[in-house]
mmCIF file of C-alpha atoms in Angstrom:
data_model
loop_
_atom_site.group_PDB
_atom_site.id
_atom_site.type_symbol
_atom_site.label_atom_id
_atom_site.label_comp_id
_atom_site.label_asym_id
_atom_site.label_seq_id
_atom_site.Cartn_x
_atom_site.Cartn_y
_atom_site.Cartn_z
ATOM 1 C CA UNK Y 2 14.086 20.506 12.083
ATOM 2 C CA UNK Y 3 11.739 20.074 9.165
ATOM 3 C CA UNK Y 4 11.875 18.110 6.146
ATOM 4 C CA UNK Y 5 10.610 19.341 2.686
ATOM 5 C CA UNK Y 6 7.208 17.776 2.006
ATOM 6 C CA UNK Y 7 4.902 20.315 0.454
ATOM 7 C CA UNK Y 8 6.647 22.545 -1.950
ATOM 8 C CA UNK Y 9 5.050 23.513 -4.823
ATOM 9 C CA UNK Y 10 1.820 23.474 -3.047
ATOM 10 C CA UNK Y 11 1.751 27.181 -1.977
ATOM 11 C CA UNK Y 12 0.725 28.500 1.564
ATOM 12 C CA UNK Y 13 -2.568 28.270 1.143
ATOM 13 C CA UNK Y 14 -3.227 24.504 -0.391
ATOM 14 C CA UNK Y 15 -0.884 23.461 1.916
ATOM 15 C CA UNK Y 16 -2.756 24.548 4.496
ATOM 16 C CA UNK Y 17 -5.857 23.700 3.008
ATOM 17 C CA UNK Y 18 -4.172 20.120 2.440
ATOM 18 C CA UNK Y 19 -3.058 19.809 6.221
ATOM 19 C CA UNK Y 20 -6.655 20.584 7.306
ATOM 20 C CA UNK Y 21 -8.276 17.827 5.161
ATOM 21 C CA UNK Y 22 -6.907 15.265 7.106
ATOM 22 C CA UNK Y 23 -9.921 15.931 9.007
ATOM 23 C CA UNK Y 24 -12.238 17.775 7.410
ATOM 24 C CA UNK Y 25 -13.050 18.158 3.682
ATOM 25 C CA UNK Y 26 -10.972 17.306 0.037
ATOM 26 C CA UNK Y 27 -9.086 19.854 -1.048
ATOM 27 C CA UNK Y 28 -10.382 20.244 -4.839
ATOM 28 C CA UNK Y 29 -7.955 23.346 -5.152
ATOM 29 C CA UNK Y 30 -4.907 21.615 -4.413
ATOM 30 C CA UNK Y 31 -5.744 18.345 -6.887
ATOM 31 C CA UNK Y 32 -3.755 17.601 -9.681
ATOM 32 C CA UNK Y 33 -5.326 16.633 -13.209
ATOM 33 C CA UNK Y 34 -3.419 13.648 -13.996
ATOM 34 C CA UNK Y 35 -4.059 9.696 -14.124
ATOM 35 C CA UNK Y 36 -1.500 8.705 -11.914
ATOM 36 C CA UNK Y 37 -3.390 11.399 -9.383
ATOM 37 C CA UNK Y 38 -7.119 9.718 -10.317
ATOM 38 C CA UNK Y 39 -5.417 6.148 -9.759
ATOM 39 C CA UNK Y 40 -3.746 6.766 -6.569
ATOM 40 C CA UNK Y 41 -6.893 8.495 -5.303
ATOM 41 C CA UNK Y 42 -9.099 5.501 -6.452
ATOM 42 C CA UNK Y 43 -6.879 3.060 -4.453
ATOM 43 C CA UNK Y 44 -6.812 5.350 -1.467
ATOM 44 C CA UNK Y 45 -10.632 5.724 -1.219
ATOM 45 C CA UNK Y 46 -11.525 1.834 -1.951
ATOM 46 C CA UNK Y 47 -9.182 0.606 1.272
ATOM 47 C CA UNK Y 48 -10.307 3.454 2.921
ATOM 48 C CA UNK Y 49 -13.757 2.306 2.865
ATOM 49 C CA UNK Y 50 -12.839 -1.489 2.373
ATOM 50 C CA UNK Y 51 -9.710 -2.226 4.162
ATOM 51 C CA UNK Y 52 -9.863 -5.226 7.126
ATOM 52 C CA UNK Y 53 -8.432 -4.572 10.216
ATOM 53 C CA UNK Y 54 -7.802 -0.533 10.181
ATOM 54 C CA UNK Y 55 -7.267 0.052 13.712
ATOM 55 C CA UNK Y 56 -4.123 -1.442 15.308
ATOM 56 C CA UNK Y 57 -0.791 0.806 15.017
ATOM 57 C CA UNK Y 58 0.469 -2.440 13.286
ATOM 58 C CA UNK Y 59 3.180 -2.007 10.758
ATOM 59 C CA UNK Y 60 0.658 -3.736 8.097
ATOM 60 C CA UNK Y 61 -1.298 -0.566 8.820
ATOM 61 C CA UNK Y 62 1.587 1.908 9.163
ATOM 62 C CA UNK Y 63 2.836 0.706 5.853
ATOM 63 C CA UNK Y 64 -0.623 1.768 4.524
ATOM 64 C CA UNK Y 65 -0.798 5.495 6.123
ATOM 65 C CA UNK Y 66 3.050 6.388 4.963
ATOM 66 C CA UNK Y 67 1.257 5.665 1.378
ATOM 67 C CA UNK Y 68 -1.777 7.390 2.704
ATOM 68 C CA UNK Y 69 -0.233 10.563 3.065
ATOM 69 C CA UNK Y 70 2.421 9.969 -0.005
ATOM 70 C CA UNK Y 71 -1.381 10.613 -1.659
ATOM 71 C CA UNK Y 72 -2.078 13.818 0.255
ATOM 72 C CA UNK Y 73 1.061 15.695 -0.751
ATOM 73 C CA UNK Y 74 0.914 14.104 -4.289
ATOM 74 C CA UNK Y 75 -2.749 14.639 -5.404
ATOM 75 C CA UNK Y 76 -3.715 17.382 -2.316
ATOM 76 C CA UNK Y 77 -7.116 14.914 -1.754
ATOM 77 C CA UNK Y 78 -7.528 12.938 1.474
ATOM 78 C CA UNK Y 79 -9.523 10.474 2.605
ATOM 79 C CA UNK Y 80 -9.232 11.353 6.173
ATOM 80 C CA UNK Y 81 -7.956 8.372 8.115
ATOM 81 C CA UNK Y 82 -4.099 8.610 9.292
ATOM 82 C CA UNK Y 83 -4.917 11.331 11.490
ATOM 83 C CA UNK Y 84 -7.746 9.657 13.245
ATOM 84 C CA UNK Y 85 -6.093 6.694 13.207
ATOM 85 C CA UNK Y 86 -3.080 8.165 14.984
ATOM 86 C CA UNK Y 87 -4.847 10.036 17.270
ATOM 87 C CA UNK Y 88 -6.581 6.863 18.356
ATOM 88 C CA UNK Y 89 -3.367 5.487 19.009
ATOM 89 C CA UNK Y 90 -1.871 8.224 20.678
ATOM 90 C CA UNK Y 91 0.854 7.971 18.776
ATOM 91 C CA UNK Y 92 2.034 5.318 20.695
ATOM 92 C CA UNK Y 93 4.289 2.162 19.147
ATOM 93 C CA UNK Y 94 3.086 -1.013 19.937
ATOM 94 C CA UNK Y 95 5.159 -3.312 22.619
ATOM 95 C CA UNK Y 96 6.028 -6.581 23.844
ATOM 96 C CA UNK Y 97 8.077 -6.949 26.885
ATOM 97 C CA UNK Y 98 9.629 -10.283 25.634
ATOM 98 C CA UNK Y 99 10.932 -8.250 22.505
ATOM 99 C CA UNK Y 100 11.222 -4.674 23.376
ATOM 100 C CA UNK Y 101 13.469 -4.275 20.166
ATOM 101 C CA UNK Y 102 10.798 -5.731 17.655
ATOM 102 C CA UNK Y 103 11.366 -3.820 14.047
ATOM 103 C CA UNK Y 104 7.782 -4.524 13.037
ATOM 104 C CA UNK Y 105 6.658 -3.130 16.216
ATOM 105 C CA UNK Y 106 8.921 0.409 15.465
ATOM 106 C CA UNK Y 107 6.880 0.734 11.840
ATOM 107 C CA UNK Y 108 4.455 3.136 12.922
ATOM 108 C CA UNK Y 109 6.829 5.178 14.622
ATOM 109 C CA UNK Y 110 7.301 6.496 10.239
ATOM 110 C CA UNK Y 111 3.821 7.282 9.797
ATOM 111 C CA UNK Y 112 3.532 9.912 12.892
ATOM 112 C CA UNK Y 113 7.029 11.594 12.000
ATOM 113 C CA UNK Y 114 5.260 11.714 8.325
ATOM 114 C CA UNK Y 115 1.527 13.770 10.346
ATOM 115 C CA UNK Y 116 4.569 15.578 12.190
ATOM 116 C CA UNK Y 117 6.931 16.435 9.444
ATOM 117 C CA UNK Y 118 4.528 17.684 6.872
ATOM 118 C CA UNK Y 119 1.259 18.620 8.742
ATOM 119 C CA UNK Y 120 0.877 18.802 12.873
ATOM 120 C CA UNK Y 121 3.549 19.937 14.128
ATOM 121 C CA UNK Y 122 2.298 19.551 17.677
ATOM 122 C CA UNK Y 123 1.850 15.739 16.840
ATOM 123 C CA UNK Y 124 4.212 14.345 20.328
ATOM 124 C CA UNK Y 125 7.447 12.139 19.327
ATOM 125 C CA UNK Y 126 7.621 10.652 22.867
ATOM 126 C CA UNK Y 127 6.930 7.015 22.126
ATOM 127 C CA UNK Y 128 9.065 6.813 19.308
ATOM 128 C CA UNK Y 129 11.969 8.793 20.762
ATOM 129 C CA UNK Y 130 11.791 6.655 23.619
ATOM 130 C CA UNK Y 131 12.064 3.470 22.070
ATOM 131 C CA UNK Y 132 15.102 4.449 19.781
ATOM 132 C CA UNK Y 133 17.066 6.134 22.486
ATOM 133 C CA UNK Y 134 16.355 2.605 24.618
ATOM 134 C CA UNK Y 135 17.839 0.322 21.573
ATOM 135 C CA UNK Y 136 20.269 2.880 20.991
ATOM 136 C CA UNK Y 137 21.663 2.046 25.178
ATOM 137 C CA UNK Y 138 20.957 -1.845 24.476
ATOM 138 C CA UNK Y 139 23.284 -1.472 20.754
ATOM 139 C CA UNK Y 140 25.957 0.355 22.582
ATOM 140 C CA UNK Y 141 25.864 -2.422 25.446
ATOM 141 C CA UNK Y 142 26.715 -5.414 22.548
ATOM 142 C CA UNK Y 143 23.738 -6.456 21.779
ATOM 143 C CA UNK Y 144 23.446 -5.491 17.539
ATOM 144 C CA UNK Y 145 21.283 -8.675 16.026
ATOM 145 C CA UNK Y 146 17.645 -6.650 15.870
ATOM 146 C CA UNK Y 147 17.395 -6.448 12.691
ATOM 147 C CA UNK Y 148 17.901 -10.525 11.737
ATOM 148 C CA UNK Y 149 15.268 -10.303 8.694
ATOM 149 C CA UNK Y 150 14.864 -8.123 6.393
ATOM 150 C CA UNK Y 151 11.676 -6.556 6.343
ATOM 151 C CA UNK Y 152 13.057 -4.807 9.864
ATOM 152 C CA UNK Y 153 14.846 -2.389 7.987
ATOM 153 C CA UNK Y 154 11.887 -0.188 6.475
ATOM 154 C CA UNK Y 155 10.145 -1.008 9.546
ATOM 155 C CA UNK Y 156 12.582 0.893 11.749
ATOM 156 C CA UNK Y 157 15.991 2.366 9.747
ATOM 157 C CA UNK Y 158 13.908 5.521 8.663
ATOM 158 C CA UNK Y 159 13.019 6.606 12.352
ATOM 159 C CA UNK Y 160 16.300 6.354 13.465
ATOM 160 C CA UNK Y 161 17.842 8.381 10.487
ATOM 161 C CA UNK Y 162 14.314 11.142 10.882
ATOM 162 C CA UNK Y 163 14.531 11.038 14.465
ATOM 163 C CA UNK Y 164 18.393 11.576 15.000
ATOM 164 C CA UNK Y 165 17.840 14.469 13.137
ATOM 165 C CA UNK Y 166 15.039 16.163 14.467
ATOM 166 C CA UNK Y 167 16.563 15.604 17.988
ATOM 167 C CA UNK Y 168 20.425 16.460 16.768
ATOM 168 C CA UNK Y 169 21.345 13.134 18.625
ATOM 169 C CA UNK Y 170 24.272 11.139 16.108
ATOM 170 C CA UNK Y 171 23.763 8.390 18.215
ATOM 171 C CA UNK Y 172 20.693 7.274 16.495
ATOM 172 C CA UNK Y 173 22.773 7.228 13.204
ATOM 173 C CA UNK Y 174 25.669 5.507 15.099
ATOM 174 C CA UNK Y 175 23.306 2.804 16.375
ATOM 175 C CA UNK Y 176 21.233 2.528 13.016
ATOM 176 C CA UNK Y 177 24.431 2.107 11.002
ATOM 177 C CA UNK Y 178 25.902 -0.841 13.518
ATOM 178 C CA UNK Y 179 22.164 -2.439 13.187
ATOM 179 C CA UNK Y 180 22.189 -1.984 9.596
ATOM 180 C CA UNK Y 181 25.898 -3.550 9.214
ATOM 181 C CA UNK Y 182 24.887 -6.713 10.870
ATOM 182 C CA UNK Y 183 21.852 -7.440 8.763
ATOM 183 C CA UNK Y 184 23.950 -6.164 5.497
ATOM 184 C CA UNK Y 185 27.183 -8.810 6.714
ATOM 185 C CA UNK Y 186 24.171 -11.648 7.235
ATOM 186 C CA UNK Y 187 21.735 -11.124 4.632
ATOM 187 C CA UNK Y 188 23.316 -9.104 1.810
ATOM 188 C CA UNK Y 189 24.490 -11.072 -1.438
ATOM 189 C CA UNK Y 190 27.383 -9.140 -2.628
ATOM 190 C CA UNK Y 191 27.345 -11.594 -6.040
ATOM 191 C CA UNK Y 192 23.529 -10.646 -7.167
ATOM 192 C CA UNK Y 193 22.975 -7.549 -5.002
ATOM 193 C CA UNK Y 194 19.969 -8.979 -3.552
ATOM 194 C CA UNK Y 195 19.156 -9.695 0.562
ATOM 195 C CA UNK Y 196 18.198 -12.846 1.641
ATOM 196 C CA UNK Y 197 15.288 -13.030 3.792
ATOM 197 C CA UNK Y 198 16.401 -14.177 6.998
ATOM 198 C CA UNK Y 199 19.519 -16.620 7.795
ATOM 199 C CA UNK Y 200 17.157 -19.973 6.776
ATOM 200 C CA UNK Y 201 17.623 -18.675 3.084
ATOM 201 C CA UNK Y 202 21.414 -17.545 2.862
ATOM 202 C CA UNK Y 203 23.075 -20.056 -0.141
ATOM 203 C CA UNK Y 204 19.290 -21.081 -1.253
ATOM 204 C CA UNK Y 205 19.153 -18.789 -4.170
ATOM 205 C CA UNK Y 206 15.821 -17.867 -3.083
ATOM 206 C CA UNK Y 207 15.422 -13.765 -2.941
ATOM 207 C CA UNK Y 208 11.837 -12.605 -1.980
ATOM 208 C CA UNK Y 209 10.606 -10.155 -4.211
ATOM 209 C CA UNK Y 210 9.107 -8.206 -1.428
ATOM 210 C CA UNK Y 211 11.544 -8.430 1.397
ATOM 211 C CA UNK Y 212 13.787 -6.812 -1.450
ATOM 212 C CA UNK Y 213 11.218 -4.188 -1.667
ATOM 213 C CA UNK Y 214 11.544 -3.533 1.830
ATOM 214 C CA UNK Y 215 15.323 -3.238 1.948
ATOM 215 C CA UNK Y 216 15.027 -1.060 -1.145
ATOM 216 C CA UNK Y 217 12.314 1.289 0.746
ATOM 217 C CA UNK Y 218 14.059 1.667 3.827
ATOM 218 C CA UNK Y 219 17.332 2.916 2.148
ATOM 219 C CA UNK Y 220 15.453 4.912 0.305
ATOM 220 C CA UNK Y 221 13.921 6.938 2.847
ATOM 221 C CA UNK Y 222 17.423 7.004 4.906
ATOM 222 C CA UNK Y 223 18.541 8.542 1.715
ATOM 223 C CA UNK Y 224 16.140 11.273 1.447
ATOM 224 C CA UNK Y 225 16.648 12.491 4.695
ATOM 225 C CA UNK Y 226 20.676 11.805 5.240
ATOM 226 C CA UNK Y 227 22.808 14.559 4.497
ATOM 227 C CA UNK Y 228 24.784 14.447 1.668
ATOM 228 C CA UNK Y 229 28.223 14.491 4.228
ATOM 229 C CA UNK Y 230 27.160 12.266 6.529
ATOM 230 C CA UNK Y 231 29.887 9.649 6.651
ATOM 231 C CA UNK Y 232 27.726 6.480 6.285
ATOM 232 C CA UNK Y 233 25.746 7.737 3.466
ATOM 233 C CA UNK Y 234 28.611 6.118 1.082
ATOM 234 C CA UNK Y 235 27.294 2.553 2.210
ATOM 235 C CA UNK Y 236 23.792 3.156 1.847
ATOM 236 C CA UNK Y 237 24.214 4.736 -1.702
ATOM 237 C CA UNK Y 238 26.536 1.543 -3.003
ATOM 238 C CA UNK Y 239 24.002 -0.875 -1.666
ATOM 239 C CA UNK Y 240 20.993 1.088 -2.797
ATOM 240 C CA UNK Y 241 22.393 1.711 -6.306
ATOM 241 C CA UNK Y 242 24.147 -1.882 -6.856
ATOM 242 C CA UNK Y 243 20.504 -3.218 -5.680
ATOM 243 C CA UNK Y 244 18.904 -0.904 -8.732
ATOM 244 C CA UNK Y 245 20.862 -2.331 -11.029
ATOM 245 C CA UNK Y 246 20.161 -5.747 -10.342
ATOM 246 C CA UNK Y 247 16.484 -5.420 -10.097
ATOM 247 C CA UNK Y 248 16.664 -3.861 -13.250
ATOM 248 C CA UNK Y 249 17.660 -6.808 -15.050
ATOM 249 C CA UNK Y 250 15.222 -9.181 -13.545
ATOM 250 C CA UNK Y 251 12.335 -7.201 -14.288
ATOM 251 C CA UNK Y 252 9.643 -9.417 -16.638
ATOM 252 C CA UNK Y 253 8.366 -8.044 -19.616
ATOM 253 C CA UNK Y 254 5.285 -7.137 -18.091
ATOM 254 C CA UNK Y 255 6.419 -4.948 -15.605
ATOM 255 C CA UNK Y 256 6.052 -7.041 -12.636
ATOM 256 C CA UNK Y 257 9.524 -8.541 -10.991
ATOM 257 C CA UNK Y 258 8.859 -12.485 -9.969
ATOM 258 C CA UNK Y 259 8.057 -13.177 -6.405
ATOM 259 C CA UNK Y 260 10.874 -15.379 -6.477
ATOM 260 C CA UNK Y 261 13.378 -13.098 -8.180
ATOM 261 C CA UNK Y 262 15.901 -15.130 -9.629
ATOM 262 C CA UNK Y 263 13.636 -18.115 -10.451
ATOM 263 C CA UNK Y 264 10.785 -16.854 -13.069
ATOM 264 C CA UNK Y 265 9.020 -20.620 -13.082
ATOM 265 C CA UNK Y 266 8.450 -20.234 -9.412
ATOM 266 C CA UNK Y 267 5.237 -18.173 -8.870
ATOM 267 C CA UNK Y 268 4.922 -16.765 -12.186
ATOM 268 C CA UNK Y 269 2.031 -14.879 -11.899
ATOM 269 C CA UNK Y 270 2.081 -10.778 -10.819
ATOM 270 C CA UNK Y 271 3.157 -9.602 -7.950
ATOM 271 C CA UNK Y 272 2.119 -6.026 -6.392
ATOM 272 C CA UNK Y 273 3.900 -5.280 -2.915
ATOM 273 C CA UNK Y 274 7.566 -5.978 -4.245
ATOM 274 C CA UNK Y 275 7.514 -4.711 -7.658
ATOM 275 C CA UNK Y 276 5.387 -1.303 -5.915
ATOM 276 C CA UNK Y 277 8.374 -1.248 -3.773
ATOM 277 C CA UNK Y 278 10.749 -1.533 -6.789
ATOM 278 C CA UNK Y 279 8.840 1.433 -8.434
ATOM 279 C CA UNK Y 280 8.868 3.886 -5.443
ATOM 280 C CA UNK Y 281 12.856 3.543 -5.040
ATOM 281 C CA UNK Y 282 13.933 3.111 -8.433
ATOM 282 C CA UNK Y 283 11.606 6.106 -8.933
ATOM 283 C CA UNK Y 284 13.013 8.238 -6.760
ATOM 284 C CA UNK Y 285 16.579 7.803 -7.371
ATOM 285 C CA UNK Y 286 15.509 8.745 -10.908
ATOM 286 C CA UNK Y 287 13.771 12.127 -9.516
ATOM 287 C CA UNK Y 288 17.032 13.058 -6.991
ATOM 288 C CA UNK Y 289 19.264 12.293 -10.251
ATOM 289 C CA UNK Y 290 21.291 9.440 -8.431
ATOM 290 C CA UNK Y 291 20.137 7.038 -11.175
ATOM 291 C CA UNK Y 292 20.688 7.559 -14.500
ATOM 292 C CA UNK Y 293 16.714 8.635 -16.190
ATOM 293 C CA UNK Y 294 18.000 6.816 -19.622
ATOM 294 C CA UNK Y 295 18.600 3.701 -18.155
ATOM 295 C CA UNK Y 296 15.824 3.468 -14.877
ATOM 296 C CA UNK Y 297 13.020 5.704 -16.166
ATOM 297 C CA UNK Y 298 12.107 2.871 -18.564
ATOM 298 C CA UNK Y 299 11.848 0.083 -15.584
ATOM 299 C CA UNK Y 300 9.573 2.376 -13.822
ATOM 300 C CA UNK Y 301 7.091 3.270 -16.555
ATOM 301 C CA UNK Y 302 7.110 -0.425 -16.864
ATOM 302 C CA UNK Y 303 6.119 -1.157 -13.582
ATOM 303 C CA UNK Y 304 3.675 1.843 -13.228
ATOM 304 C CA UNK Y 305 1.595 0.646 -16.472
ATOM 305 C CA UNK Y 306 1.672 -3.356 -14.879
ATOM 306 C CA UNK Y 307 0.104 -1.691 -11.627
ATOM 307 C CA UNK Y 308 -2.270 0.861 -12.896
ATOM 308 C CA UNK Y 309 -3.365 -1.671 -15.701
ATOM 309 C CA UNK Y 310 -3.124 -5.356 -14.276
ATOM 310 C CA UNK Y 311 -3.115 -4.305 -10.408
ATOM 311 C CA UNK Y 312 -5.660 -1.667 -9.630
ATOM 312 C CA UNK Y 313 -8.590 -3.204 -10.441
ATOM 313 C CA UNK Y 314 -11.785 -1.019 -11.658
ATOM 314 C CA UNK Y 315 -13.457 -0.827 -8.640
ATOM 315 C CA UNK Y 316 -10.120 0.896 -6.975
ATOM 316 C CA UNK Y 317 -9.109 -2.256 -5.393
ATOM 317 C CA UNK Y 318 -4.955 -3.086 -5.422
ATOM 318 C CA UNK Y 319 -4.769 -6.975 -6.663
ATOM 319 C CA UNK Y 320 -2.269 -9.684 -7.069
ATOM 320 C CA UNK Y 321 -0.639 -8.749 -3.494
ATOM 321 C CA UNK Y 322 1.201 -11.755 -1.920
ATOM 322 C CA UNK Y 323 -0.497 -12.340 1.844
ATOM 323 C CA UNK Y 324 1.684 -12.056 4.952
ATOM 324 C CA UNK Y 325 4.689 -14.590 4.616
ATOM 325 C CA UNK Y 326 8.251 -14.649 4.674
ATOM 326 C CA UNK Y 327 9.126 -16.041 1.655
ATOM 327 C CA UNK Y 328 7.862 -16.002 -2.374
ATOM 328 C CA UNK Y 329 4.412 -17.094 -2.520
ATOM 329 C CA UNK Y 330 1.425 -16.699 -5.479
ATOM 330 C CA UNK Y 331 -0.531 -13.754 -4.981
ATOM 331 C CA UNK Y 332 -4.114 -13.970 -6.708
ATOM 332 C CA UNK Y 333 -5.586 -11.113 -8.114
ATOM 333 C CA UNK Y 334 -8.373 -11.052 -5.317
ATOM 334 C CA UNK Y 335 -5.395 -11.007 -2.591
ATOM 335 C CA UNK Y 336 -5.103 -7.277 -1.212
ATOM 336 C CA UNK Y 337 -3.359 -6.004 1.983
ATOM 337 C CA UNK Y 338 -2.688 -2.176 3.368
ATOM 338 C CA UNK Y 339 1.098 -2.901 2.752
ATOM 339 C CA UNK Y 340 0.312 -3.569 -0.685
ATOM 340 C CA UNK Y 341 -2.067 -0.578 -1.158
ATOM 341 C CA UNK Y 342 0.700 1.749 0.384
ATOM 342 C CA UNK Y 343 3.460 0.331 -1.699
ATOM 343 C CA UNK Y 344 1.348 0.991 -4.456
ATOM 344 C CA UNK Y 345 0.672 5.350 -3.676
ATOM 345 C CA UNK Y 346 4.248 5.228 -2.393
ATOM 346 C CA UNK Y 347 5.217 4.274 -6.440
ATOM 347 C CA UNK Y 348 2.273 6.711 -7.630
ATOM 348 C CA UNK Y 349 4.078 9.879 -5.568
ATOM 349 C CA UNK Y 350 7.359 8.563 -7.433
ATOM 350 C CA UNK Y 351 5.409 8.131 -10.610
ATOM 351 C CA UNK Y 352 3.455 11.332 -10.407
ATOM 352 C CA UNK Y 353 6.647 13.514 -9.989
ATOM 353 C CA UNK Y 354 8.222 12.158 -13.328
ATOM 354 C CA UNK Y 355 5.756 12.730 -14.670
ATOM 355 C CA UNK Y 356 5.161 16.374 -13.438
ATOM 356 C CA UNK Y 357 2.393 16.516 -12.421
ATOM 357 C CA UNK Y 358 2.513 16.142 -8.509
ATOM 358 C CA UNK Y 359 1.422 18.956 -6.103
ATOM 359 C CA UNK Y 360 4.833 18.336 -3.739
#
């Protein structure tokens, strides 16, 4: 099975776009727009700038989903996911000790994306591998993999992609019992916001970008799950209750706090969660599940804080809070690959309200 990626491009920029990945910019395919020329400019500067570009980390993964978010939006590349994946082999990183690690399952969504919309000969093996392993180890009992909540971007959209490209429910039946356990432990019913992990539940404290993550990852389960698909319900109710409350916390400037509910604590902007924020809120607003009158606003908001406070002249994506687990200050010289794919995950959103995306 195949997913929609590249319509609107037309047969011949989209092969011209799958080729670039390794050999020249496609000046045919690009698209005149800002949101194209700011997405590009933070592409290129990691590209060239960006520490630590070789592991199949899911710092890195999070970075190449974005990577190629810019490909199908703007039809430019800066070939480096498909060297980087082929250096990999496509392989997911492991640790014997914790076969079942989410962070170690985030790459796993950057080759389906080289697969999906480009090389079709790309091989699923490590990924289907590891899924069809947790999926024997969730049917045996054991259902508490996904105890934080960054682990559901890092794994929930291989299981949805990979059940369906392999016509195997039991990825969906396992994702959905995973996904239950984290939403019965970490899911505030009251503000519609996850806690980080089980340290935080009854704090009060909701991480701006651990939100973003649980935001992202139902996001892309949404995209791909069909409309009947009897868990979908779930997904849709959490994902839409989670829009609405993100929507009223959202500062005047654009950004959302660090520390959500408490504005005095880490004032200062924030990229990775509110990027997050724009990419889902954005695309509910393009698939008409959220109402444009209401959610268009929040996302212009938070596209003009990034494009204007974030991205800094030089191309370089500021103000994104290091590796942690919890609300932190972010300084405008603090960049990351998670950040700088959060950030082209909200341009593709971004672009296509704007019309003016080549997908």
């Amino acid at each position: 099975m195949r997913f929609p990626g590249i319509r609107g491009f037309g047969v011949l920029a989209a092969a011209a776009v799958a080729g670039s990945l390794l050999t020249a910019p496609v000046a045919s395919a690009a698209v005149s727009c800002a949101v194209a020329d700011e997405m590009v400019a933070a592409g290129n500067y990691w590209a060239a700038n960006g520490t630590n570009p070789d592991p199949a980390d899911w710092q890195n993964a999070t970075f190449h989903v974005g990577n190629l978010a810019l490909v199908r939006t703007t039809g430019q590349s800066n070939h480096k996911t498909y060297p980087w994946a082929q250096a990999n082999g496509y392989q997911l990183p492991s640790d014997p000790k914790r076969p079942f690690f989410p962070d170690n399952q985030a790459a796993g969504e950057a080759y389906l994306d080289l697969y999906t919309y480009f090389h079709p000969e790309i091989p699923l093996d490590s990924i289907r591998t590891r899924i069809q392993d947790e999926v024997a180890s969730v049917r045996a009992g054991h259902r508490d993999y996904w105890n934080y909540v960054d682990a559901l971007n890092m794994a929930m959209p291989s299981f949805a992609r990979m059940s369906l490209i392999d016509h195997d429910p039991s990825y969906l039946d396992a994702m959905d019992q995973l996904f239950r356990s984290s939403e019965r432990k970490l899911f505030n019913e009251r503000t519609g916001l996850w806690y980080r992990d089980a340290r935080f539940t009854g704090s009060g404290v909701f991480w701006s970008r651990g939100n973003g993550w649980a935001l992202a990852a139902l996001t892309k389960v949404l995209q791909v799950l069909p409309s009947d698909d009897v868990r979908r319900p779930e997904y849709l109710r959490v994902y839409q209750k989670m829009a609405s409350s993100l929507a009223s916390v959202q500062r005047r400037d654009g950004f959302w706090n660090a520390d959500l509910l408490n504005p005095r604590n880490h004032g200062g902007p924030e990229t990775s969660g509110t990027a997050f924020f724009a990419f889902g809120i954005g695309w509910g607003v393009n698939a008409g599940i959220l109402p444009a009158s209401r959610f268009r606003p929040v996302v212009d908001k938070a596209w003009t804080a990034l494009s204007t406070t974030a991205l800094q002249a030089d191309g370089k994506v500021g103000y994104v809070q290091p590796v942690g687990d919890r609300p932190a200050t972010a300084r405008q010289t603090d960049t990351a690959a998670y950040g700088v794919g959060a950030f082209l995950l909200a341009g593709q959103e971004v672009a296509k309200l704007q019309g003016c995306s080549a997908e």
